[in-house]
Short mmCIF file of C-alpha atoms in Angstrom, two decimals:
data_model
loop_
_atom_site.label_atom_id
_atom_site.label_comp_id
_atom_site.label_asym_id
_atom_site.label_seq_id
_atom_site.Cartn_x
_atom_site.Cartn_y
_atom_site.Cartn_z
CA TYR A 1 85.17 137.33 62.86
CA LYS A 2 83.31 139.56 64.11
CA PRO A 3 85.01 141.59 65.55
CA SER A 4 85.10 142.12 69.49
CA PHE A 5 86.50 144.83 70.50
CA ARG A 6 85.57 148.98 69.75
CA ARG A 7 87.93 150.16 66.56
CA GLU A 8 89.18 153.16 68.46
CA PHE A 9 92.17 153.40 66.83
CA THR A 10 92.74 156.25 64.12
CA ASN A 11 95.39 155.59 61.29
CA LEU A 12 97.68 158.22 63.60
CA ALA A 13 97.53 155.80 66.53
CA THR A 14 98.32 152.25 64.13
CA ILE A 15 101.11 153.84 62.89
CA SER A 16 101.89 155.42 66.07
CA PHE A 17 101.69 151.77 67.94
CA ALA A 18 103.56 150.50 65.14
CA PHE A 19 106.43 152.18 65.59
CA SER A 20 106.50 152.16 68.99
CA ILE A 21 106.25 148.74 69.75
CA MET A 22 109.92 148.78 67.40
CA GLY A 23 110.70 151.09 69.75
CA LEU A 24 113.89 152.97 68.00
CA CYS A 25 116.12 154.75 70.69
CA SER A 26 115.26 152.13 73.32
CA SER A 27 116.00 148.81 70.93
CA VAL A 28 119.26 150.87 69.84
CA ALA A 29 119.62 151.64 73.20
CA MET A 30 119.18 147.99 74.84
CA THR A 31 121.44 146.81 71.53
CA PHE A 32 123.94 148.63 71.14
CA ASP A 33 126.50 147.79 73.25
CA THR A 34 125.80 143.97 71.60
CA PRO A 35 127.61 145.01 67.83
CA LEU A 36 129.66 147.53 69.11
CA LEU A 37 131.72 145.60 71.78
CA LEU A 38 131.99 141.84 69.79
CA GLY A 39 132.17 142.95 66.55
CA GLY A 40 133.15 146.53 66.65
CA PRO A 41 132.24 150.04 65.32
CA ALA A 42 131.79 148.67 61.69
CA SER A 43 129.85 145.99 63.01
CA ALA A 44 127.05 148.31 64.67
CA THR A 45 126.80 150.47 61.33
CA TRP A 46 126.59 147.82 58.83
CA CYS A 47 124.63 145.07 60.17
CA TRP A 48 121.85 147.30 60.93
CA LEU A 49 121.62 148.58 57.55
CA LEU A 50 121.49 145.04 56.64
CA GLY A 51 119.02 143.36 58.74
CA SER A 52 116.92 146.58 58.48
CA CYS A 53 116.81 145.68 54.15
CA MET A 54 116.35 142.13 55.18
CA CYS A 55 112.93 143.31 58.21
CA LEU A 56 111.35 144.94 55.15
CA THR A 57 111.12 142.08 52.84
CA LEU A 58 109.90 140.32 56.48
CA GLY A 59 107.73 143.05 57.35
CA SER A 60 106.54 143.39 54.38
CA SER A 61 105.60 139.81 53.82
CA ILE A 62 103.51 139.60 57.19
CA ALA A 63 101.47 142.99 55.84
CA GLU A 64 100.24 140.99 52.88
CA ILE A 65 99.01 138.33 55.53
CA VAL A 66 97.96 141.19 57.98
CA SER A 67 95.73 142.60 55.21
CA ALA A 68 94.56 139.67 53.98
CA PHE A 69 93.60 138.03 57.87
CA PRO A 70 93.12 141.46 59.84
CA THR A 71 92.47 139.77 63.32
CA CYS A 72 93.62 140.10 66.81
CA GLY A 73 94.63 136.68 66.33
CA GLY A 74 97.77 137.73 64.18
CA VAL A 75 99.84 135.27 61.39
CA TYR A 76 98.25 132.57 64.25
CA THR A 77 94.87 132.74 63.36
CA ALA A 78 96.24 133.08 59.70
CA SER A 79 98.79 130.11 59.69
CA ALA A 80 95.98 128.20 60.59
CA ARG A 81 93.84 129.51 57.29
CA LEU A 82 96.72 129.04 54.48
CA CYS A 83 97.23 124.99 54.90
CA PRO A 84 94.69 122.47 54.29
CA SER A 85 92.18 121.31 56.99
CA THR A 86 94.14 118.11 57.91
CA HIS A 87 96.52 120.20 59.11
CA ARG A 88 94.93 123.06 60.65
CA ALA A 89 95.10 122.33 64.39
CA VAL A 90 98.88 121.51 64.50
CA VAL A 91 99.77 124.55 62.43
CA GLY A 92 97.53 126.45 65.10
CA TRP A 93 98.64 125.41 67.85
CA LEU A 94 102.01 124.91 67.27
CA VAL A 95 102.45 129.30 65.97
CA GLY A 96 100.41 130.19 68.66
CA TRP A 97 102.45 128.52 71.22
CA LEU A 98 105.38 129.83 69.83
CA ASN A 99 104.03 133.15 68.94
CA ILE A 100 103.08 133.37 72.44
CA LEU A 101 106.36 132.56 74.23
CA GLY A 102 108.12 135.40 71.94
CA GLN A 103 105.64 137.93 72.88
CA ILE A 104 105.93 136.95 76.22
CA ALA A 105 109.79 136.79 76.42
CA GLY A 106 109.75 140.13 74.77
CA ILE A 107 107.84 141.85 77.25
CA SER A 108 109.83 140.59 80.24
CA SER A 109 112.76 141.15 78.01
CA THR A 110 111.98 144.86 77.60
CA GLU A 111 110.21 145.58 80.94
CA PHE A 112 113.62 144.05 82.50
CA GLY A 113 115.75 146.25 79.88
CA LEU A 114 113.91 149.39 80.80
CA ALA A 115 114.29 148.71 84.29
CA SER A 116 118.19 148.81 83.90
CA MET A 117 118.13 151.49 81.85
CA ILE A 118 116.60 153.79 84.86
CA LEU A 119 119.22 151.86 87.83
CA GLY A 120 122.06 152.92 85.21
CA ALA A 121 120.87 156.57 85.10
CA VAL A 122 120.50 156.51 88.78
CA SER A 123 124.00 155.67 88.90
CA ILE A 124 125.41 158.25 86.81
CA ALA A 125 123.88 160.54 89.14
CA LEU A 126 124.80 159.10 92.19
CA PRO A 127 127.96 157.23 91.99
CA ASP A 128 127.44 155.55 95.47
CA PHE A 129 124.03 153.99 94.48
CA VAL A 130 124.46 150.37 94.30
CA ILE A 131 122.05 148.43 91.78
CA THR A 132 121.29 145.17 93.09
CA PRO A 133 119.25 141.97 91.36
CA GLY A 134 116.53 143.14 94.10
CA LYS A 135 116.64 146.38 93.05
CA THR A 136 116.37 145.53 89.31
CA VAL A 137 113.41 142.56 89.55
CA GLY A 138 111.35 144.88 92.52
CA LEU A 139 111.89 148.42 89.54
CA PHE A 140 110.69 145.28 86.66
CA THR A 141 107.96 144.25 88.71
CA GLY A 142 106.30 147.82 89.28
CA LEU A 143 106.61 148.40 85.82
CA LEU A 144 104.80 145.63 84.69
CA ILE A 145 102.18 146.37 87.26
CA THR A 146 101.85 149.93 85.74
CA HIS A 147 101.88 148.69 82.61
CA GLY A 148 98.87 146.10 83.29
CA ILE A 149 96.69 148.69 85.11
CA LEU A 150 97.38 150.97 81.72
CA ASN A 151 95.94 148.35 79.43
CA SER A 152 93.46 147.88 81.76
CA LEU A 153 91.70 151.55 80.22
CA ALA A 154 88.82 151.26 77.66
CA THR A 155 90.03 151.44 73.88
CA LYS A 156 89.52 154.69 73.47
CA GLN A 157 91.75 156.02 76.27
CA LEU A 158 94.13 153.11 74.69
CA ALA A 159 94.41 154.98 71.03
CA PHE A 160 94.02 158.44 72.53
CA PHE A 161 97.06 158.54 74.16
CA THR A 162 99.25 156.03 71.25
CA ARG A 163 99.36 158.74 69.67
CA SER A 164 101.87 161.21 70.99
CA PHE A 165 104.44 157.71 71.07
CA ILE A 166 105.64 158.54 67.89
CA PHE A 167 106.60 161.58 68.54
CA VAL A 168 108.31 160.80 71.58
CA ASN A 169 109.63 157.84 69.88
CA LEU A 170 111.53 159.67 66.50
CA GLY A 171 111.32 163.27 68.15
CA SER A 172 114.08 161.45 71.03
CA ALA A 173 115.60 160.14 67.79
CA ILE A 174 116.68 162.93 65.97
CA ILE A 175 116.90 165.16 68.84
CA ILE A 176 120.06 163.34 70.26
CA ILE A 177 121.73 163.01 66.99
CA ILE A 178 121.31 166.79 66.46
CA VAL A 179 123.15 167.05 69.90
CA LEU A 180 125.60 164.83 69.64
CA LEU A 181 126.83 166.50 66.39
CA ALA A 182 126.77 169.48 67.73
CA THR A 183 128.60 169.19 70.40
CA THR A 184 131.41 166.54 69.43
CA PRO A 185 134.39 168.83 68.17
CA ARG A 186 135.63 167.45 64.74
CA SER A 187 138.56 166.80 65.93
CA GLU A 188 137.23 163.92 68.42
CA MET A 189 135.02 162.17 65.40
CA HIS A 190 135.72 159.39 64.47
CA PRO A 191 137.33 159.19 60.95
CA ALA A 192 135.39 157.10 57.89
CA SER A 193 137.68 153.79 57.84
CA TYR A 194 136.17 153.71 61.42
CA VAL A 195 132.76 154.23 61.30
CA PHE A 196 132.40 151.94 57.46
CA GLY A 197 136.04 150.35 57.81
CA SER A 198 138.26 147.67 58.60
CA GLU A 199 139.22 150.23 61.58
CA GLY A 200 136.14 149.51 62.87
CA ILE A 201 135.85 146.07 62.97
CA ILE A 202 137.17 145.00 66.64
CA ASN A 203 136.04 141.82 67.54
CA GLN A 204 136.60 141.34 71.09
CA THR A 205 134.51 137.31 71.44
CA GLY A 206 137.16 135.90 72.20
CA GLY A 207 137.76 133.02 69.96
CA TRP A 208 135.60 133.73 67.23
CA ASN A 209 136.22 134.24 64.46
CA ASN A 210 136.04 138.23 62.67
CA GLY A 211 133.01 137.26 60.46
CA ILE A 212 131.19 135.05 63.29
CA ALA A 213 131.92 138.28 65.80
CA PHE A 214 130.82 140.57 63.19
CA LEU A 215 127.32 139.19 62.27
CA PHE A 216 126.94 138.94 66.31
CA GLY A 217 125.71 142.88 64.90
CA LEU A 218 122.18 141.16 64.19
CA LEU A 219 120.84 140.71 67.60
CA SER A 220 120.47 144.85 67.97
CA VAL A 221 118.76 144.92 64.37
CA GLN A 222 115.71 142.44 64.14
CA TRP A 223 113.12 143.38 65.60
CA THR A 224 110.10 141.57 66.77
CA ASP A 225 106.46 141.63 66.85
CA TYR A 226 106.14 142.56 63.23
CA ASP A 227 102.36 141.46 64.11
CA ALA A 228 101.75 143.02 66.91
CA THR A 229 99.54 145.96 65.05
CA ALA A 230 97.58 143.00 63.47
CA HIS A 231 96.88 141.43 66.84
CA ILE A 232 94.83 144.97 67.66
CA SER A 233 92.89 145.08 64.12
CA GLU A 234 89.99 144.65 65.61
CA GLU A 235 90.55 147.96 67.34
CA VAL A 236 91.90 149.39 64.30
CA ARG A 237 89.38 151.49 61.81
CA ARG A 238 89.33 149.89 58.12
CA ALA A 239 91.61 147.45 59.71
CA ALA A 240 93.08 145.93 56.48
CA TYR A 241 93.82 148.84 54.82
CA ALA A 242 95.91 150.63 58.32
CA ALA A 243 97.54 147.84 59.91
CA PRO A 244 99.16 146.45 56.72
CA SER A 245 100.63 149.71 56.17
CA ALA A 246 101.13 151.25 59.23
CA ILE A 247 103.67 147.80 59.09
CA PHE A 248 105.39 148.68 56.38
CA ILE A 249 105.45 152.36 57.53
CA ALA A 250 107.23 151.41 60.95
CA VAL A 251 110.07 149.63 59.38
CA ILE A 252 111.16 151.65 57.19
CA GLY A 253 110.85 154.36 59.05
CA THR A 254 113.08 152.64 62.15
CA GLY A 255 115.36 151.24 59.25
CA ILE A 256 116.65 154.90 58.32
CA LEU A 257 116.43 156.82 61.37
CA GLY A 258 117.87 153.41 63.27
CA TRP A 259 121.30 154.02 60.96
CA ILE A 260 121.44 157.47 60.58
CA LEU A 261 121.50 156.84 64.96
CA ASN A 262 124.00 153.96 64.84
CA ILE A 263 126.59 155.82 62.71
CA VAL A 264 126.11 158.95 65.00
CA LEU A 265 126.73 157.16 68.16
CA VAL A 266 129.75 155.31 67.01
CA LEU A 267 131.06 158.36 65.28
CA CYS A 268 130.68 160.06 68.82
CA SER A 269 131.64 157.79 70.67
CA GLY A 270 135.65 158.08 71.57
CA PRO A 271 138.01 155.63 72.86
CA ILE A 272 135.98 152.49 72.83
CA GLY A 273 137.99 151.86 76.03
CA ASP A 274 135.70 153.74 77.61
CA LEU A 275 133.01 151.62 76.63
CA PRO A 276 130.93 150.91 78.32
CA GLY A 277 131.09 152.75 81.21
CA ALA A 278 129.87 153.08 84.78
CA SER A 279 126.14 152.84 83.88
CA GLY A 280 127.01 149.54 82.01
CA SER A 281 125.32 151.73 77.99
CA ALA A 282 127.52 152.51 75.98
CA PHE A 283 124.95 154.52 74.77
CA LEU A 284 124.23 156.86 77.72
CA GLN A 285 128.52 156.56 78.65
CA ILE A 286 128.28 158.70 74.67
CA MET A 287 125.89 160.93 75.66
CA VAL A 288 127.51 161.82 79.03
CA THR A 289 131.04 162.33 77.84
CA ARG A 290 129.85 164.58 74.46
CA VAL A 291 127.18 166.64 76.86
CA GLY A 292 127.49 166.02 81.00
CA VAL A 293 125.64 164.12 82.86
CA PRO A 294 122.55 166.56 83.66
CA ALA A 295 121.88 167.22 79.85
CA ALA A 296 122.46 163.38 79.26
CA LEU A 297 119.85 162.16 81.75
CA PHE A 298 117.89 164.47 80.40
CA LEU A 299 117.89 162.89 77.28
CA TRP A 300 117.96 159.89 78.33
CA THR A 301 114.59 160.46 80.10
CA PHE A 302 113.17 160.19 77.06
CA VAL A 303 114.76 157.30 75.55
CA CYS A 304 113.06 155.77 78.67
CA PHE A 305 110.20 156.39 78.13
CA THR A 306 110.49 154.78 74.27
CA ALA A 307 111.03 151.60 75.67
CA PHE A 308 108.27 152.16 77.88
CA PHE A 309 105.27 152.52 75.30
CA VAL A 310 107.11 149.19 73.54
CA VAL A 311 106.27 147.20 77.05
CA GLN A 312 102.56 149.50 77.04
CA THR A 313 102.22 148.62 73.33
CA ALA A 314 103.58 145.00 73.44
CA LEU A 315 101.41 144.34 76.13
CA GLN A 316 98.27 145.40 74.69
CA ALA A 317 98.99 142.78 71.69
CA CYS A 318 100.20 140.36 74.02
CA SER A 319 96.92 140.26 75.89
CA ARG A 320 94.65 139.94 72.40
CA MET A 321 96.51 136.83 71.20
CA LEU A 322 95.97 135.24 74.60
CA TYR A 323 92.37 136.31 73.64
CA ALA A 324 91.77 135.34 71.12
CA PHE A 325 93.94 131.69 71.69
CA SER A 326 91.48 131.04 74.37
CA ARG A 327 88.57 132.07 72.44
CA ASP A 328 89.68 128.97 70.27
CA HIS A 329 90.19 126.40 73.09
CA GLY A 330 94.36 126.86 73.24
CA LEU A 331 94.05 127.58 76.53
CA PRO A 332 93.50 125.29 79.41
CA ASP A 333 91.26 127.76 81.00
CA SER A 334 88.29 126.30 79.70
CA GLY A 335 87.54 129.64 77.81
CA TYR A 336 88.06 131.58 80.82
CA PHE A 337 90.73 134.55 79.00
CA ASN A 338 87.89 134.79 76.43
CA HIS A 339 85.78 137.61 78.44
CA VAL A 340 85.81 140.77 76.95
CA SER A 341 84.65 143.54 80.40
CA SER A 342 81.23 145.24 80.30
CA LEU A 343 82.88 148.38 81.36
CA THR A 344 85.73 149.21 79.17
CA GLN A 345 85.39 146.27 76.65
CA THR A 346 88.62 145.10 76.85
CA PRO A 347 89.86 141.53 77.89
CA LEU A 348 90.22 142.32 80.84
CA ARG A 349 91.07 139.14 82.21
CA ALA A 350 93.74 137.96 79.45
CA ILE A 351 95.74 141.71 80.19
CA TRP A 352 96.33 140.19 83.93
CA LEU A 353 97.36 137.18 82.52
CA ALA A 354 100.07 138.88 80.06
CA THR A 355 100.84 140.72 82.78
CA GLY A 356 101.26 137.93 85.18
CA VAL A 357 103.31 135.10 83.20
CA SER A 358 105.77 138.37 82.04
CA ILE A 359 106.27 138.89 85.80
CA LEU A 360 108.38 135.18 86.13
CA PRO A 361 111.00 135.45 84.16
CA GLY A 362 111.87 138.25 85.36
CA LEU A 363 111.75 137.05 89.07
CA LEU A 364 113.89 134.23 87.75
CA ASP A 365 116.91 136.66 88.00
CA LEU A 366 117.05 136.28 91.79
CA ALA A 367 117.50 132.65 91.62
CA SER A 368 119.23 132.29 88.39
CA PRO A 369 120.39 135.33 85.87
CA VAL A 370 121.77 132.90 83.12
CA ALA A 371 118.15 130.92 82.87
CA ALA A 372 116.70 134.93 82.95
CA ASN A 373 118.91 136.06 80.02
CA ALA A 374 118.31 132.54 78.33
CA VAL A 375 114.13 133.22 78.17
CA PHE A 376 114.98 136.70 77.51
CA ALA A 377 117.10 135.58 74.58
CA LEU A 378 114.66 133.01 72.81
CA THR A 379 112.08 136.32 71.58
CA ALA A 380 113.64 136.35 68.55
CA ILE A 381 114.01 132.64 67.47
CA ALA A 382 110.18 131.98 68.54
CA LEU A 383 108.21 135.46 67.45
CA ASP A 384 110.12 135.24 63.52
CA THR A 385 110.23 131.14 62.96
CA SER A 386 105.99 131.83 64.12
CA TYR A 387 105.81 134.61 61.30
CA ILE A 388 107.56 132.48 58.23
CA ILE A 389 105.52 129.66 58.78
CA PRO A 390 102.48 131.64 57.32
CA ILE A 391 104.42 133.11 54.83
CA PHE A 392 105.76 130.06 53.95
CA LEU A 393 102.56 127.91 53.80
CA ARG A 394 101.29 130.19 51.59
CA ARG A 395 103.66 129.45 48.75
CA LEU A 396 103.06 125.94 49.32
CA TYR A 397 99.77 125.03 49.62
CA ALA A 398 98.96 128.39 46.80
CA ASN A 399 97.29 125.79 44.18
CA HIS A 400 96.02 124.03 47.36
CA PRO A 401 91.88 123.27 46.27
CA GLU A 402 91.13 123.68 50.43
CA VAL A 403 93.27 126.90 50.53
CA ARG A 404 92.30 129.82 48.36
CA PHE A 405 94.31 132.89 49.82
CA LYS A 406 92.07 136.35 48.61
CA PRO A 407 94.89 139.20 49.08
CA GLY A 408 93.41 141.98 50.63
CA PRO A 409 94.39 145.89 50.27
CA PHE A 410 98.24 144.89 50.70
CA TYR A 411 99.39 142.67 48.24
CA MET A 412 102.57 142.65 46.32
CA GLY A 413 101.19 140.65 43.54
CA SER A 414 101.86 137.47 42.27
CA GLY A 415 104.80 138.31 40.42
CA ILE A 416 108.74 138.44 41.15
CA ILE A 417 108.33 140.58 44.00
CA GLY A 418 105.94 139.13 45.64
CA TRP A 419 107.61 136.30 45.72
CA ALA A 420 111.62 137.10 46.07
CA ALA A 421 110.41 139.21 49.34
CA ASN A 422 109.00 136.16 50.65
CA VAL A 423 111.64 134.10 49.80
CA ALA A 424 114.33 136.22 51.35
CA CYS A 425 112.79 136.90 54.75
CA ILE A 426 112.33 133.29 54.60
CA SER A 427 115.87 132.28 54.02
CA TRP A 428 117.21 135.18 55.79
CA THR A 429 115.37 134.34 59.20
CA LEU A 430 116.30 130.92 59.42
CA PHE A 431 119.41 132.37 58.40
CA VAL A 432 119.36 135.06 61.98
CA CYS A 433 117.66 131.98 64.27
CA VAL A 434 121.44 129.85 64.21
CA VAL A 435 123.18 133.53 64.88
CA PHE A 436 121.15 133.60 67.49
CA SER A 437 121.64 130.30 69.26
CA LEU A 438 125.53 130.91 69.14
CA PRO A 439 127.28 132.05 72.35
CA THR A 440 128.70 135.23 71.59
CA ILE A 441 131.65 135.17 73.58
CA LEU A 442 134.22 132.17 73.60
CA PRO A 443 135.20 129.49 75.63
CA VAL A 444 131.81 128.39 76.42
CA THR A 445 130.73 128.45 80.13
CA LYS A 446 127.95 127.83 82.00
CA ASP A 447 127.18 131.20 82.25
CA ASN A 448 127.49 132.87 78.61
CA MET A 449 126.02 129.64 77.17
CA ASN A 450 123.15 130.55 74.52
CA TYR A 451 120.23 128.83 75.57
CA ALA A 452 117.87 130.32 73.72
CA SER A 453 117.67 127.69 70.90
CA VAL A 454 117.16 125.04 73.48
CA ILE A 455 114.51 126.61 75.70
CA THR A 456 112.99 127.51 72.21
CA ILE A 457 112.86 123.21 71.27
CA GLY A 458 112.08 122.35 73.93
CA VAL A 459 108.49 124.52 74.40
CA VAL A 460 107.56 122.90 71.01
CA ILE A 461 108.36 119.51 71.80
CA VAL A 462 106.68 119.99 75.36
CA SER A 463 103.61 121.94 73.50
CA GLY A 464 103.60 118.79 71.09
CA VAL A 465 103.69 116.19 73.49
CA TRP A 466 100.58 118.15 75.89
CA TYR A 467 98.66 117.92 72.12
CA ILE A 468 98.96 114.16 71.17
CA LEU A 469 98.31 113.95 74.64
CA SER A 470 95.38 116.19 75.91
CA ALA A 471 95.24 118.95 73.59
CA HIS A 472 93.90 117.46 70.32
CA ARG A 473 90.29 116.60 72.03
CA HIS A 474 89.91 120.05 73.22
CA TYR A 475 91.74 122.42 70.03
CA HIS A 476 90.81 122.64 66.42
CA GLY A 477 92.07 125.17 65.35
CA PRO A 478 91.11 128.92 64.97
CA SER A 479 87.00 128.45 65.01
CA SER A 480 84.74 131.18 63.94
CA ASN A 481 83.17 133.68 66.93
CA LEU A 482 80.12 134.65 64.43
CA THR A 483 76.69 134.46 65.02
CA ASN A 484 73.15 135.88 63.32
CA ALA A 485 71.25 137.16 66.08
CA GLY A 486 69.55 140.55 65.53
CA THR A 487 72.09 143.14 64.21
CA ASP A 488 75.43 141.49 65.24
CA ARG A 489 74.41 139.67 62.16
CA VAL A 490 78.26 138.48 60.81
CA LYS A 491 78.40 136.25 57.30
CA LEU A 492 82.11 134.82 57.58
CA GLY A 493 83.58 132.74 54.36
CA VAL A 494 86.29 130.69 55.52
CA ASP A 495 84.97 126.92 53.56
CA GLN A 496 88.00 125.44 51.92
CA GLY A 497 90.04 127.94 53.82
CA ASN A 498 88.48 131.39 52.10
CA SER A 499 89.97 134.48 53.95
CA ALA A 500 87.14 136.26 55.59
CA ARG A 501 83.86 138.85 53.97
CA GLU A 502 82.29 140.38 57.21
CA THR A 503 79.21 142.36 56.85
CA VAL A 504 79.05 144.38 60.42
CA THR A 505 76.13 146.43 61.66
CA ASP A 506 77.37 147.00 64.70
CA GLY A 507 77.67 150.94 64.86
CA ASP A 508 79.60 150.81 62.06
CA GLU A 509 78.35 148.84 58.98
CA LYS A 510 80.00 148.99 56.00
CA LYS A 511 80.71 146.03 53.97
CA LEU A 512 84.28 144.88 53.42
CA PRO A 513 86.29 143.84 50.99
CA PRO A 514 87.10 140.52 49.92
CA GLY A 515 89.84 139.52 51.50
CA SER A 516 88.87 141.86 54.63
CA ILE A 517 87.82 140.01 58.11
CA ALA A 518 87.62 143.06 59.71
#
């Protein structure tokens, strides 16, 4: 591929982007109630550690593929290149729609969560304030439009303020850990048996056994959008090195610091019967209990900022994926969204498409909160499925004459380490997709039923029928955008599924190593 955007993201900006998409503080804040109030405190503690270790195998496997295929299509482009030519269109179509579906749902659910976090804080500050669906949806819509406007800036401006995200993200977590430990009397801290042991297994699922209740804690740690950094690869300097390294570093950092944060929250949580409190957030209530309302709201502001940064980076990644899919004729738009603005050198049409579509699931909350939650819940299933497909294909067709995977700079090798990481992440993802599909409360009613797997399967079926009836005429898998004119001359080695090699002379003249695209 010829890079479509300006390469303005430095190593720091790229690492900051990767950390921001995982949103350490906001991820814990939005999901902490699930393990704490379903499986108990020990579920929150151990499931984060277990999930983090398995997420590292998935993140490493994705980073390895991103290093070989650093394009804005991410795992979508890689999937189609890691299977025989006869299967490329079908595989690309499936992975493309799963990835888009997961990203849209992720943006919408995170933004909706941010709106709820802000209104929850208002309800703490103003006890008479009443949170209504209209207020939540209105704030949600305003926030998404704000993100659309910010993402309409040029890449240079995006890279500039993205660099600061990592300091807010990590700094907030570290400060909250220190403040909670400093303000909680030793006599009020829970014992180790509560934080780590059997005393901390408190089953509140209404009927599931303790094992299943404990596993619901995994709902808080299965971070998504690992390949978001891949989607900005065409805006990253030395992308084959920087993008996968950023993914790897962010997964490790988020896992370690997030585990410490979970331990401290449980340690300082007080009586579980007092949670989640008036705000509906156990995280916020714990801070209110320990430091008082004013200080808690001050710290909560930075937690909200981390959620804001998650959506900011996720929307940027999603717009690049939509741009890539339109570039390959995967959208029924006649290439309309395959357009780069001459003013900002960014895909403005794709940005506002992502913004507009992401608003729709939130609007569902006005008609049916159950339907809205069902769309939000499919994020992990759709994205994680799209991630393991290229990992599986790479191993399945390793010796196929039409598939020649050329590793990039980030490579775990062909030995036991690479195999173990790939097998572990595929097995783990299939397992957690089952957990994510279970209703968390028994008995099951139409209001607490988990529809995520049903919707995901439905989308796969609908997209498959669409492909068979119509889309196969215009979509043939990822296609090259190369030209042979003037200084834009680029050579791409994609014959028989090879990873690409290119010489770029549009202001960033260099020859990239085998396995690199940009």
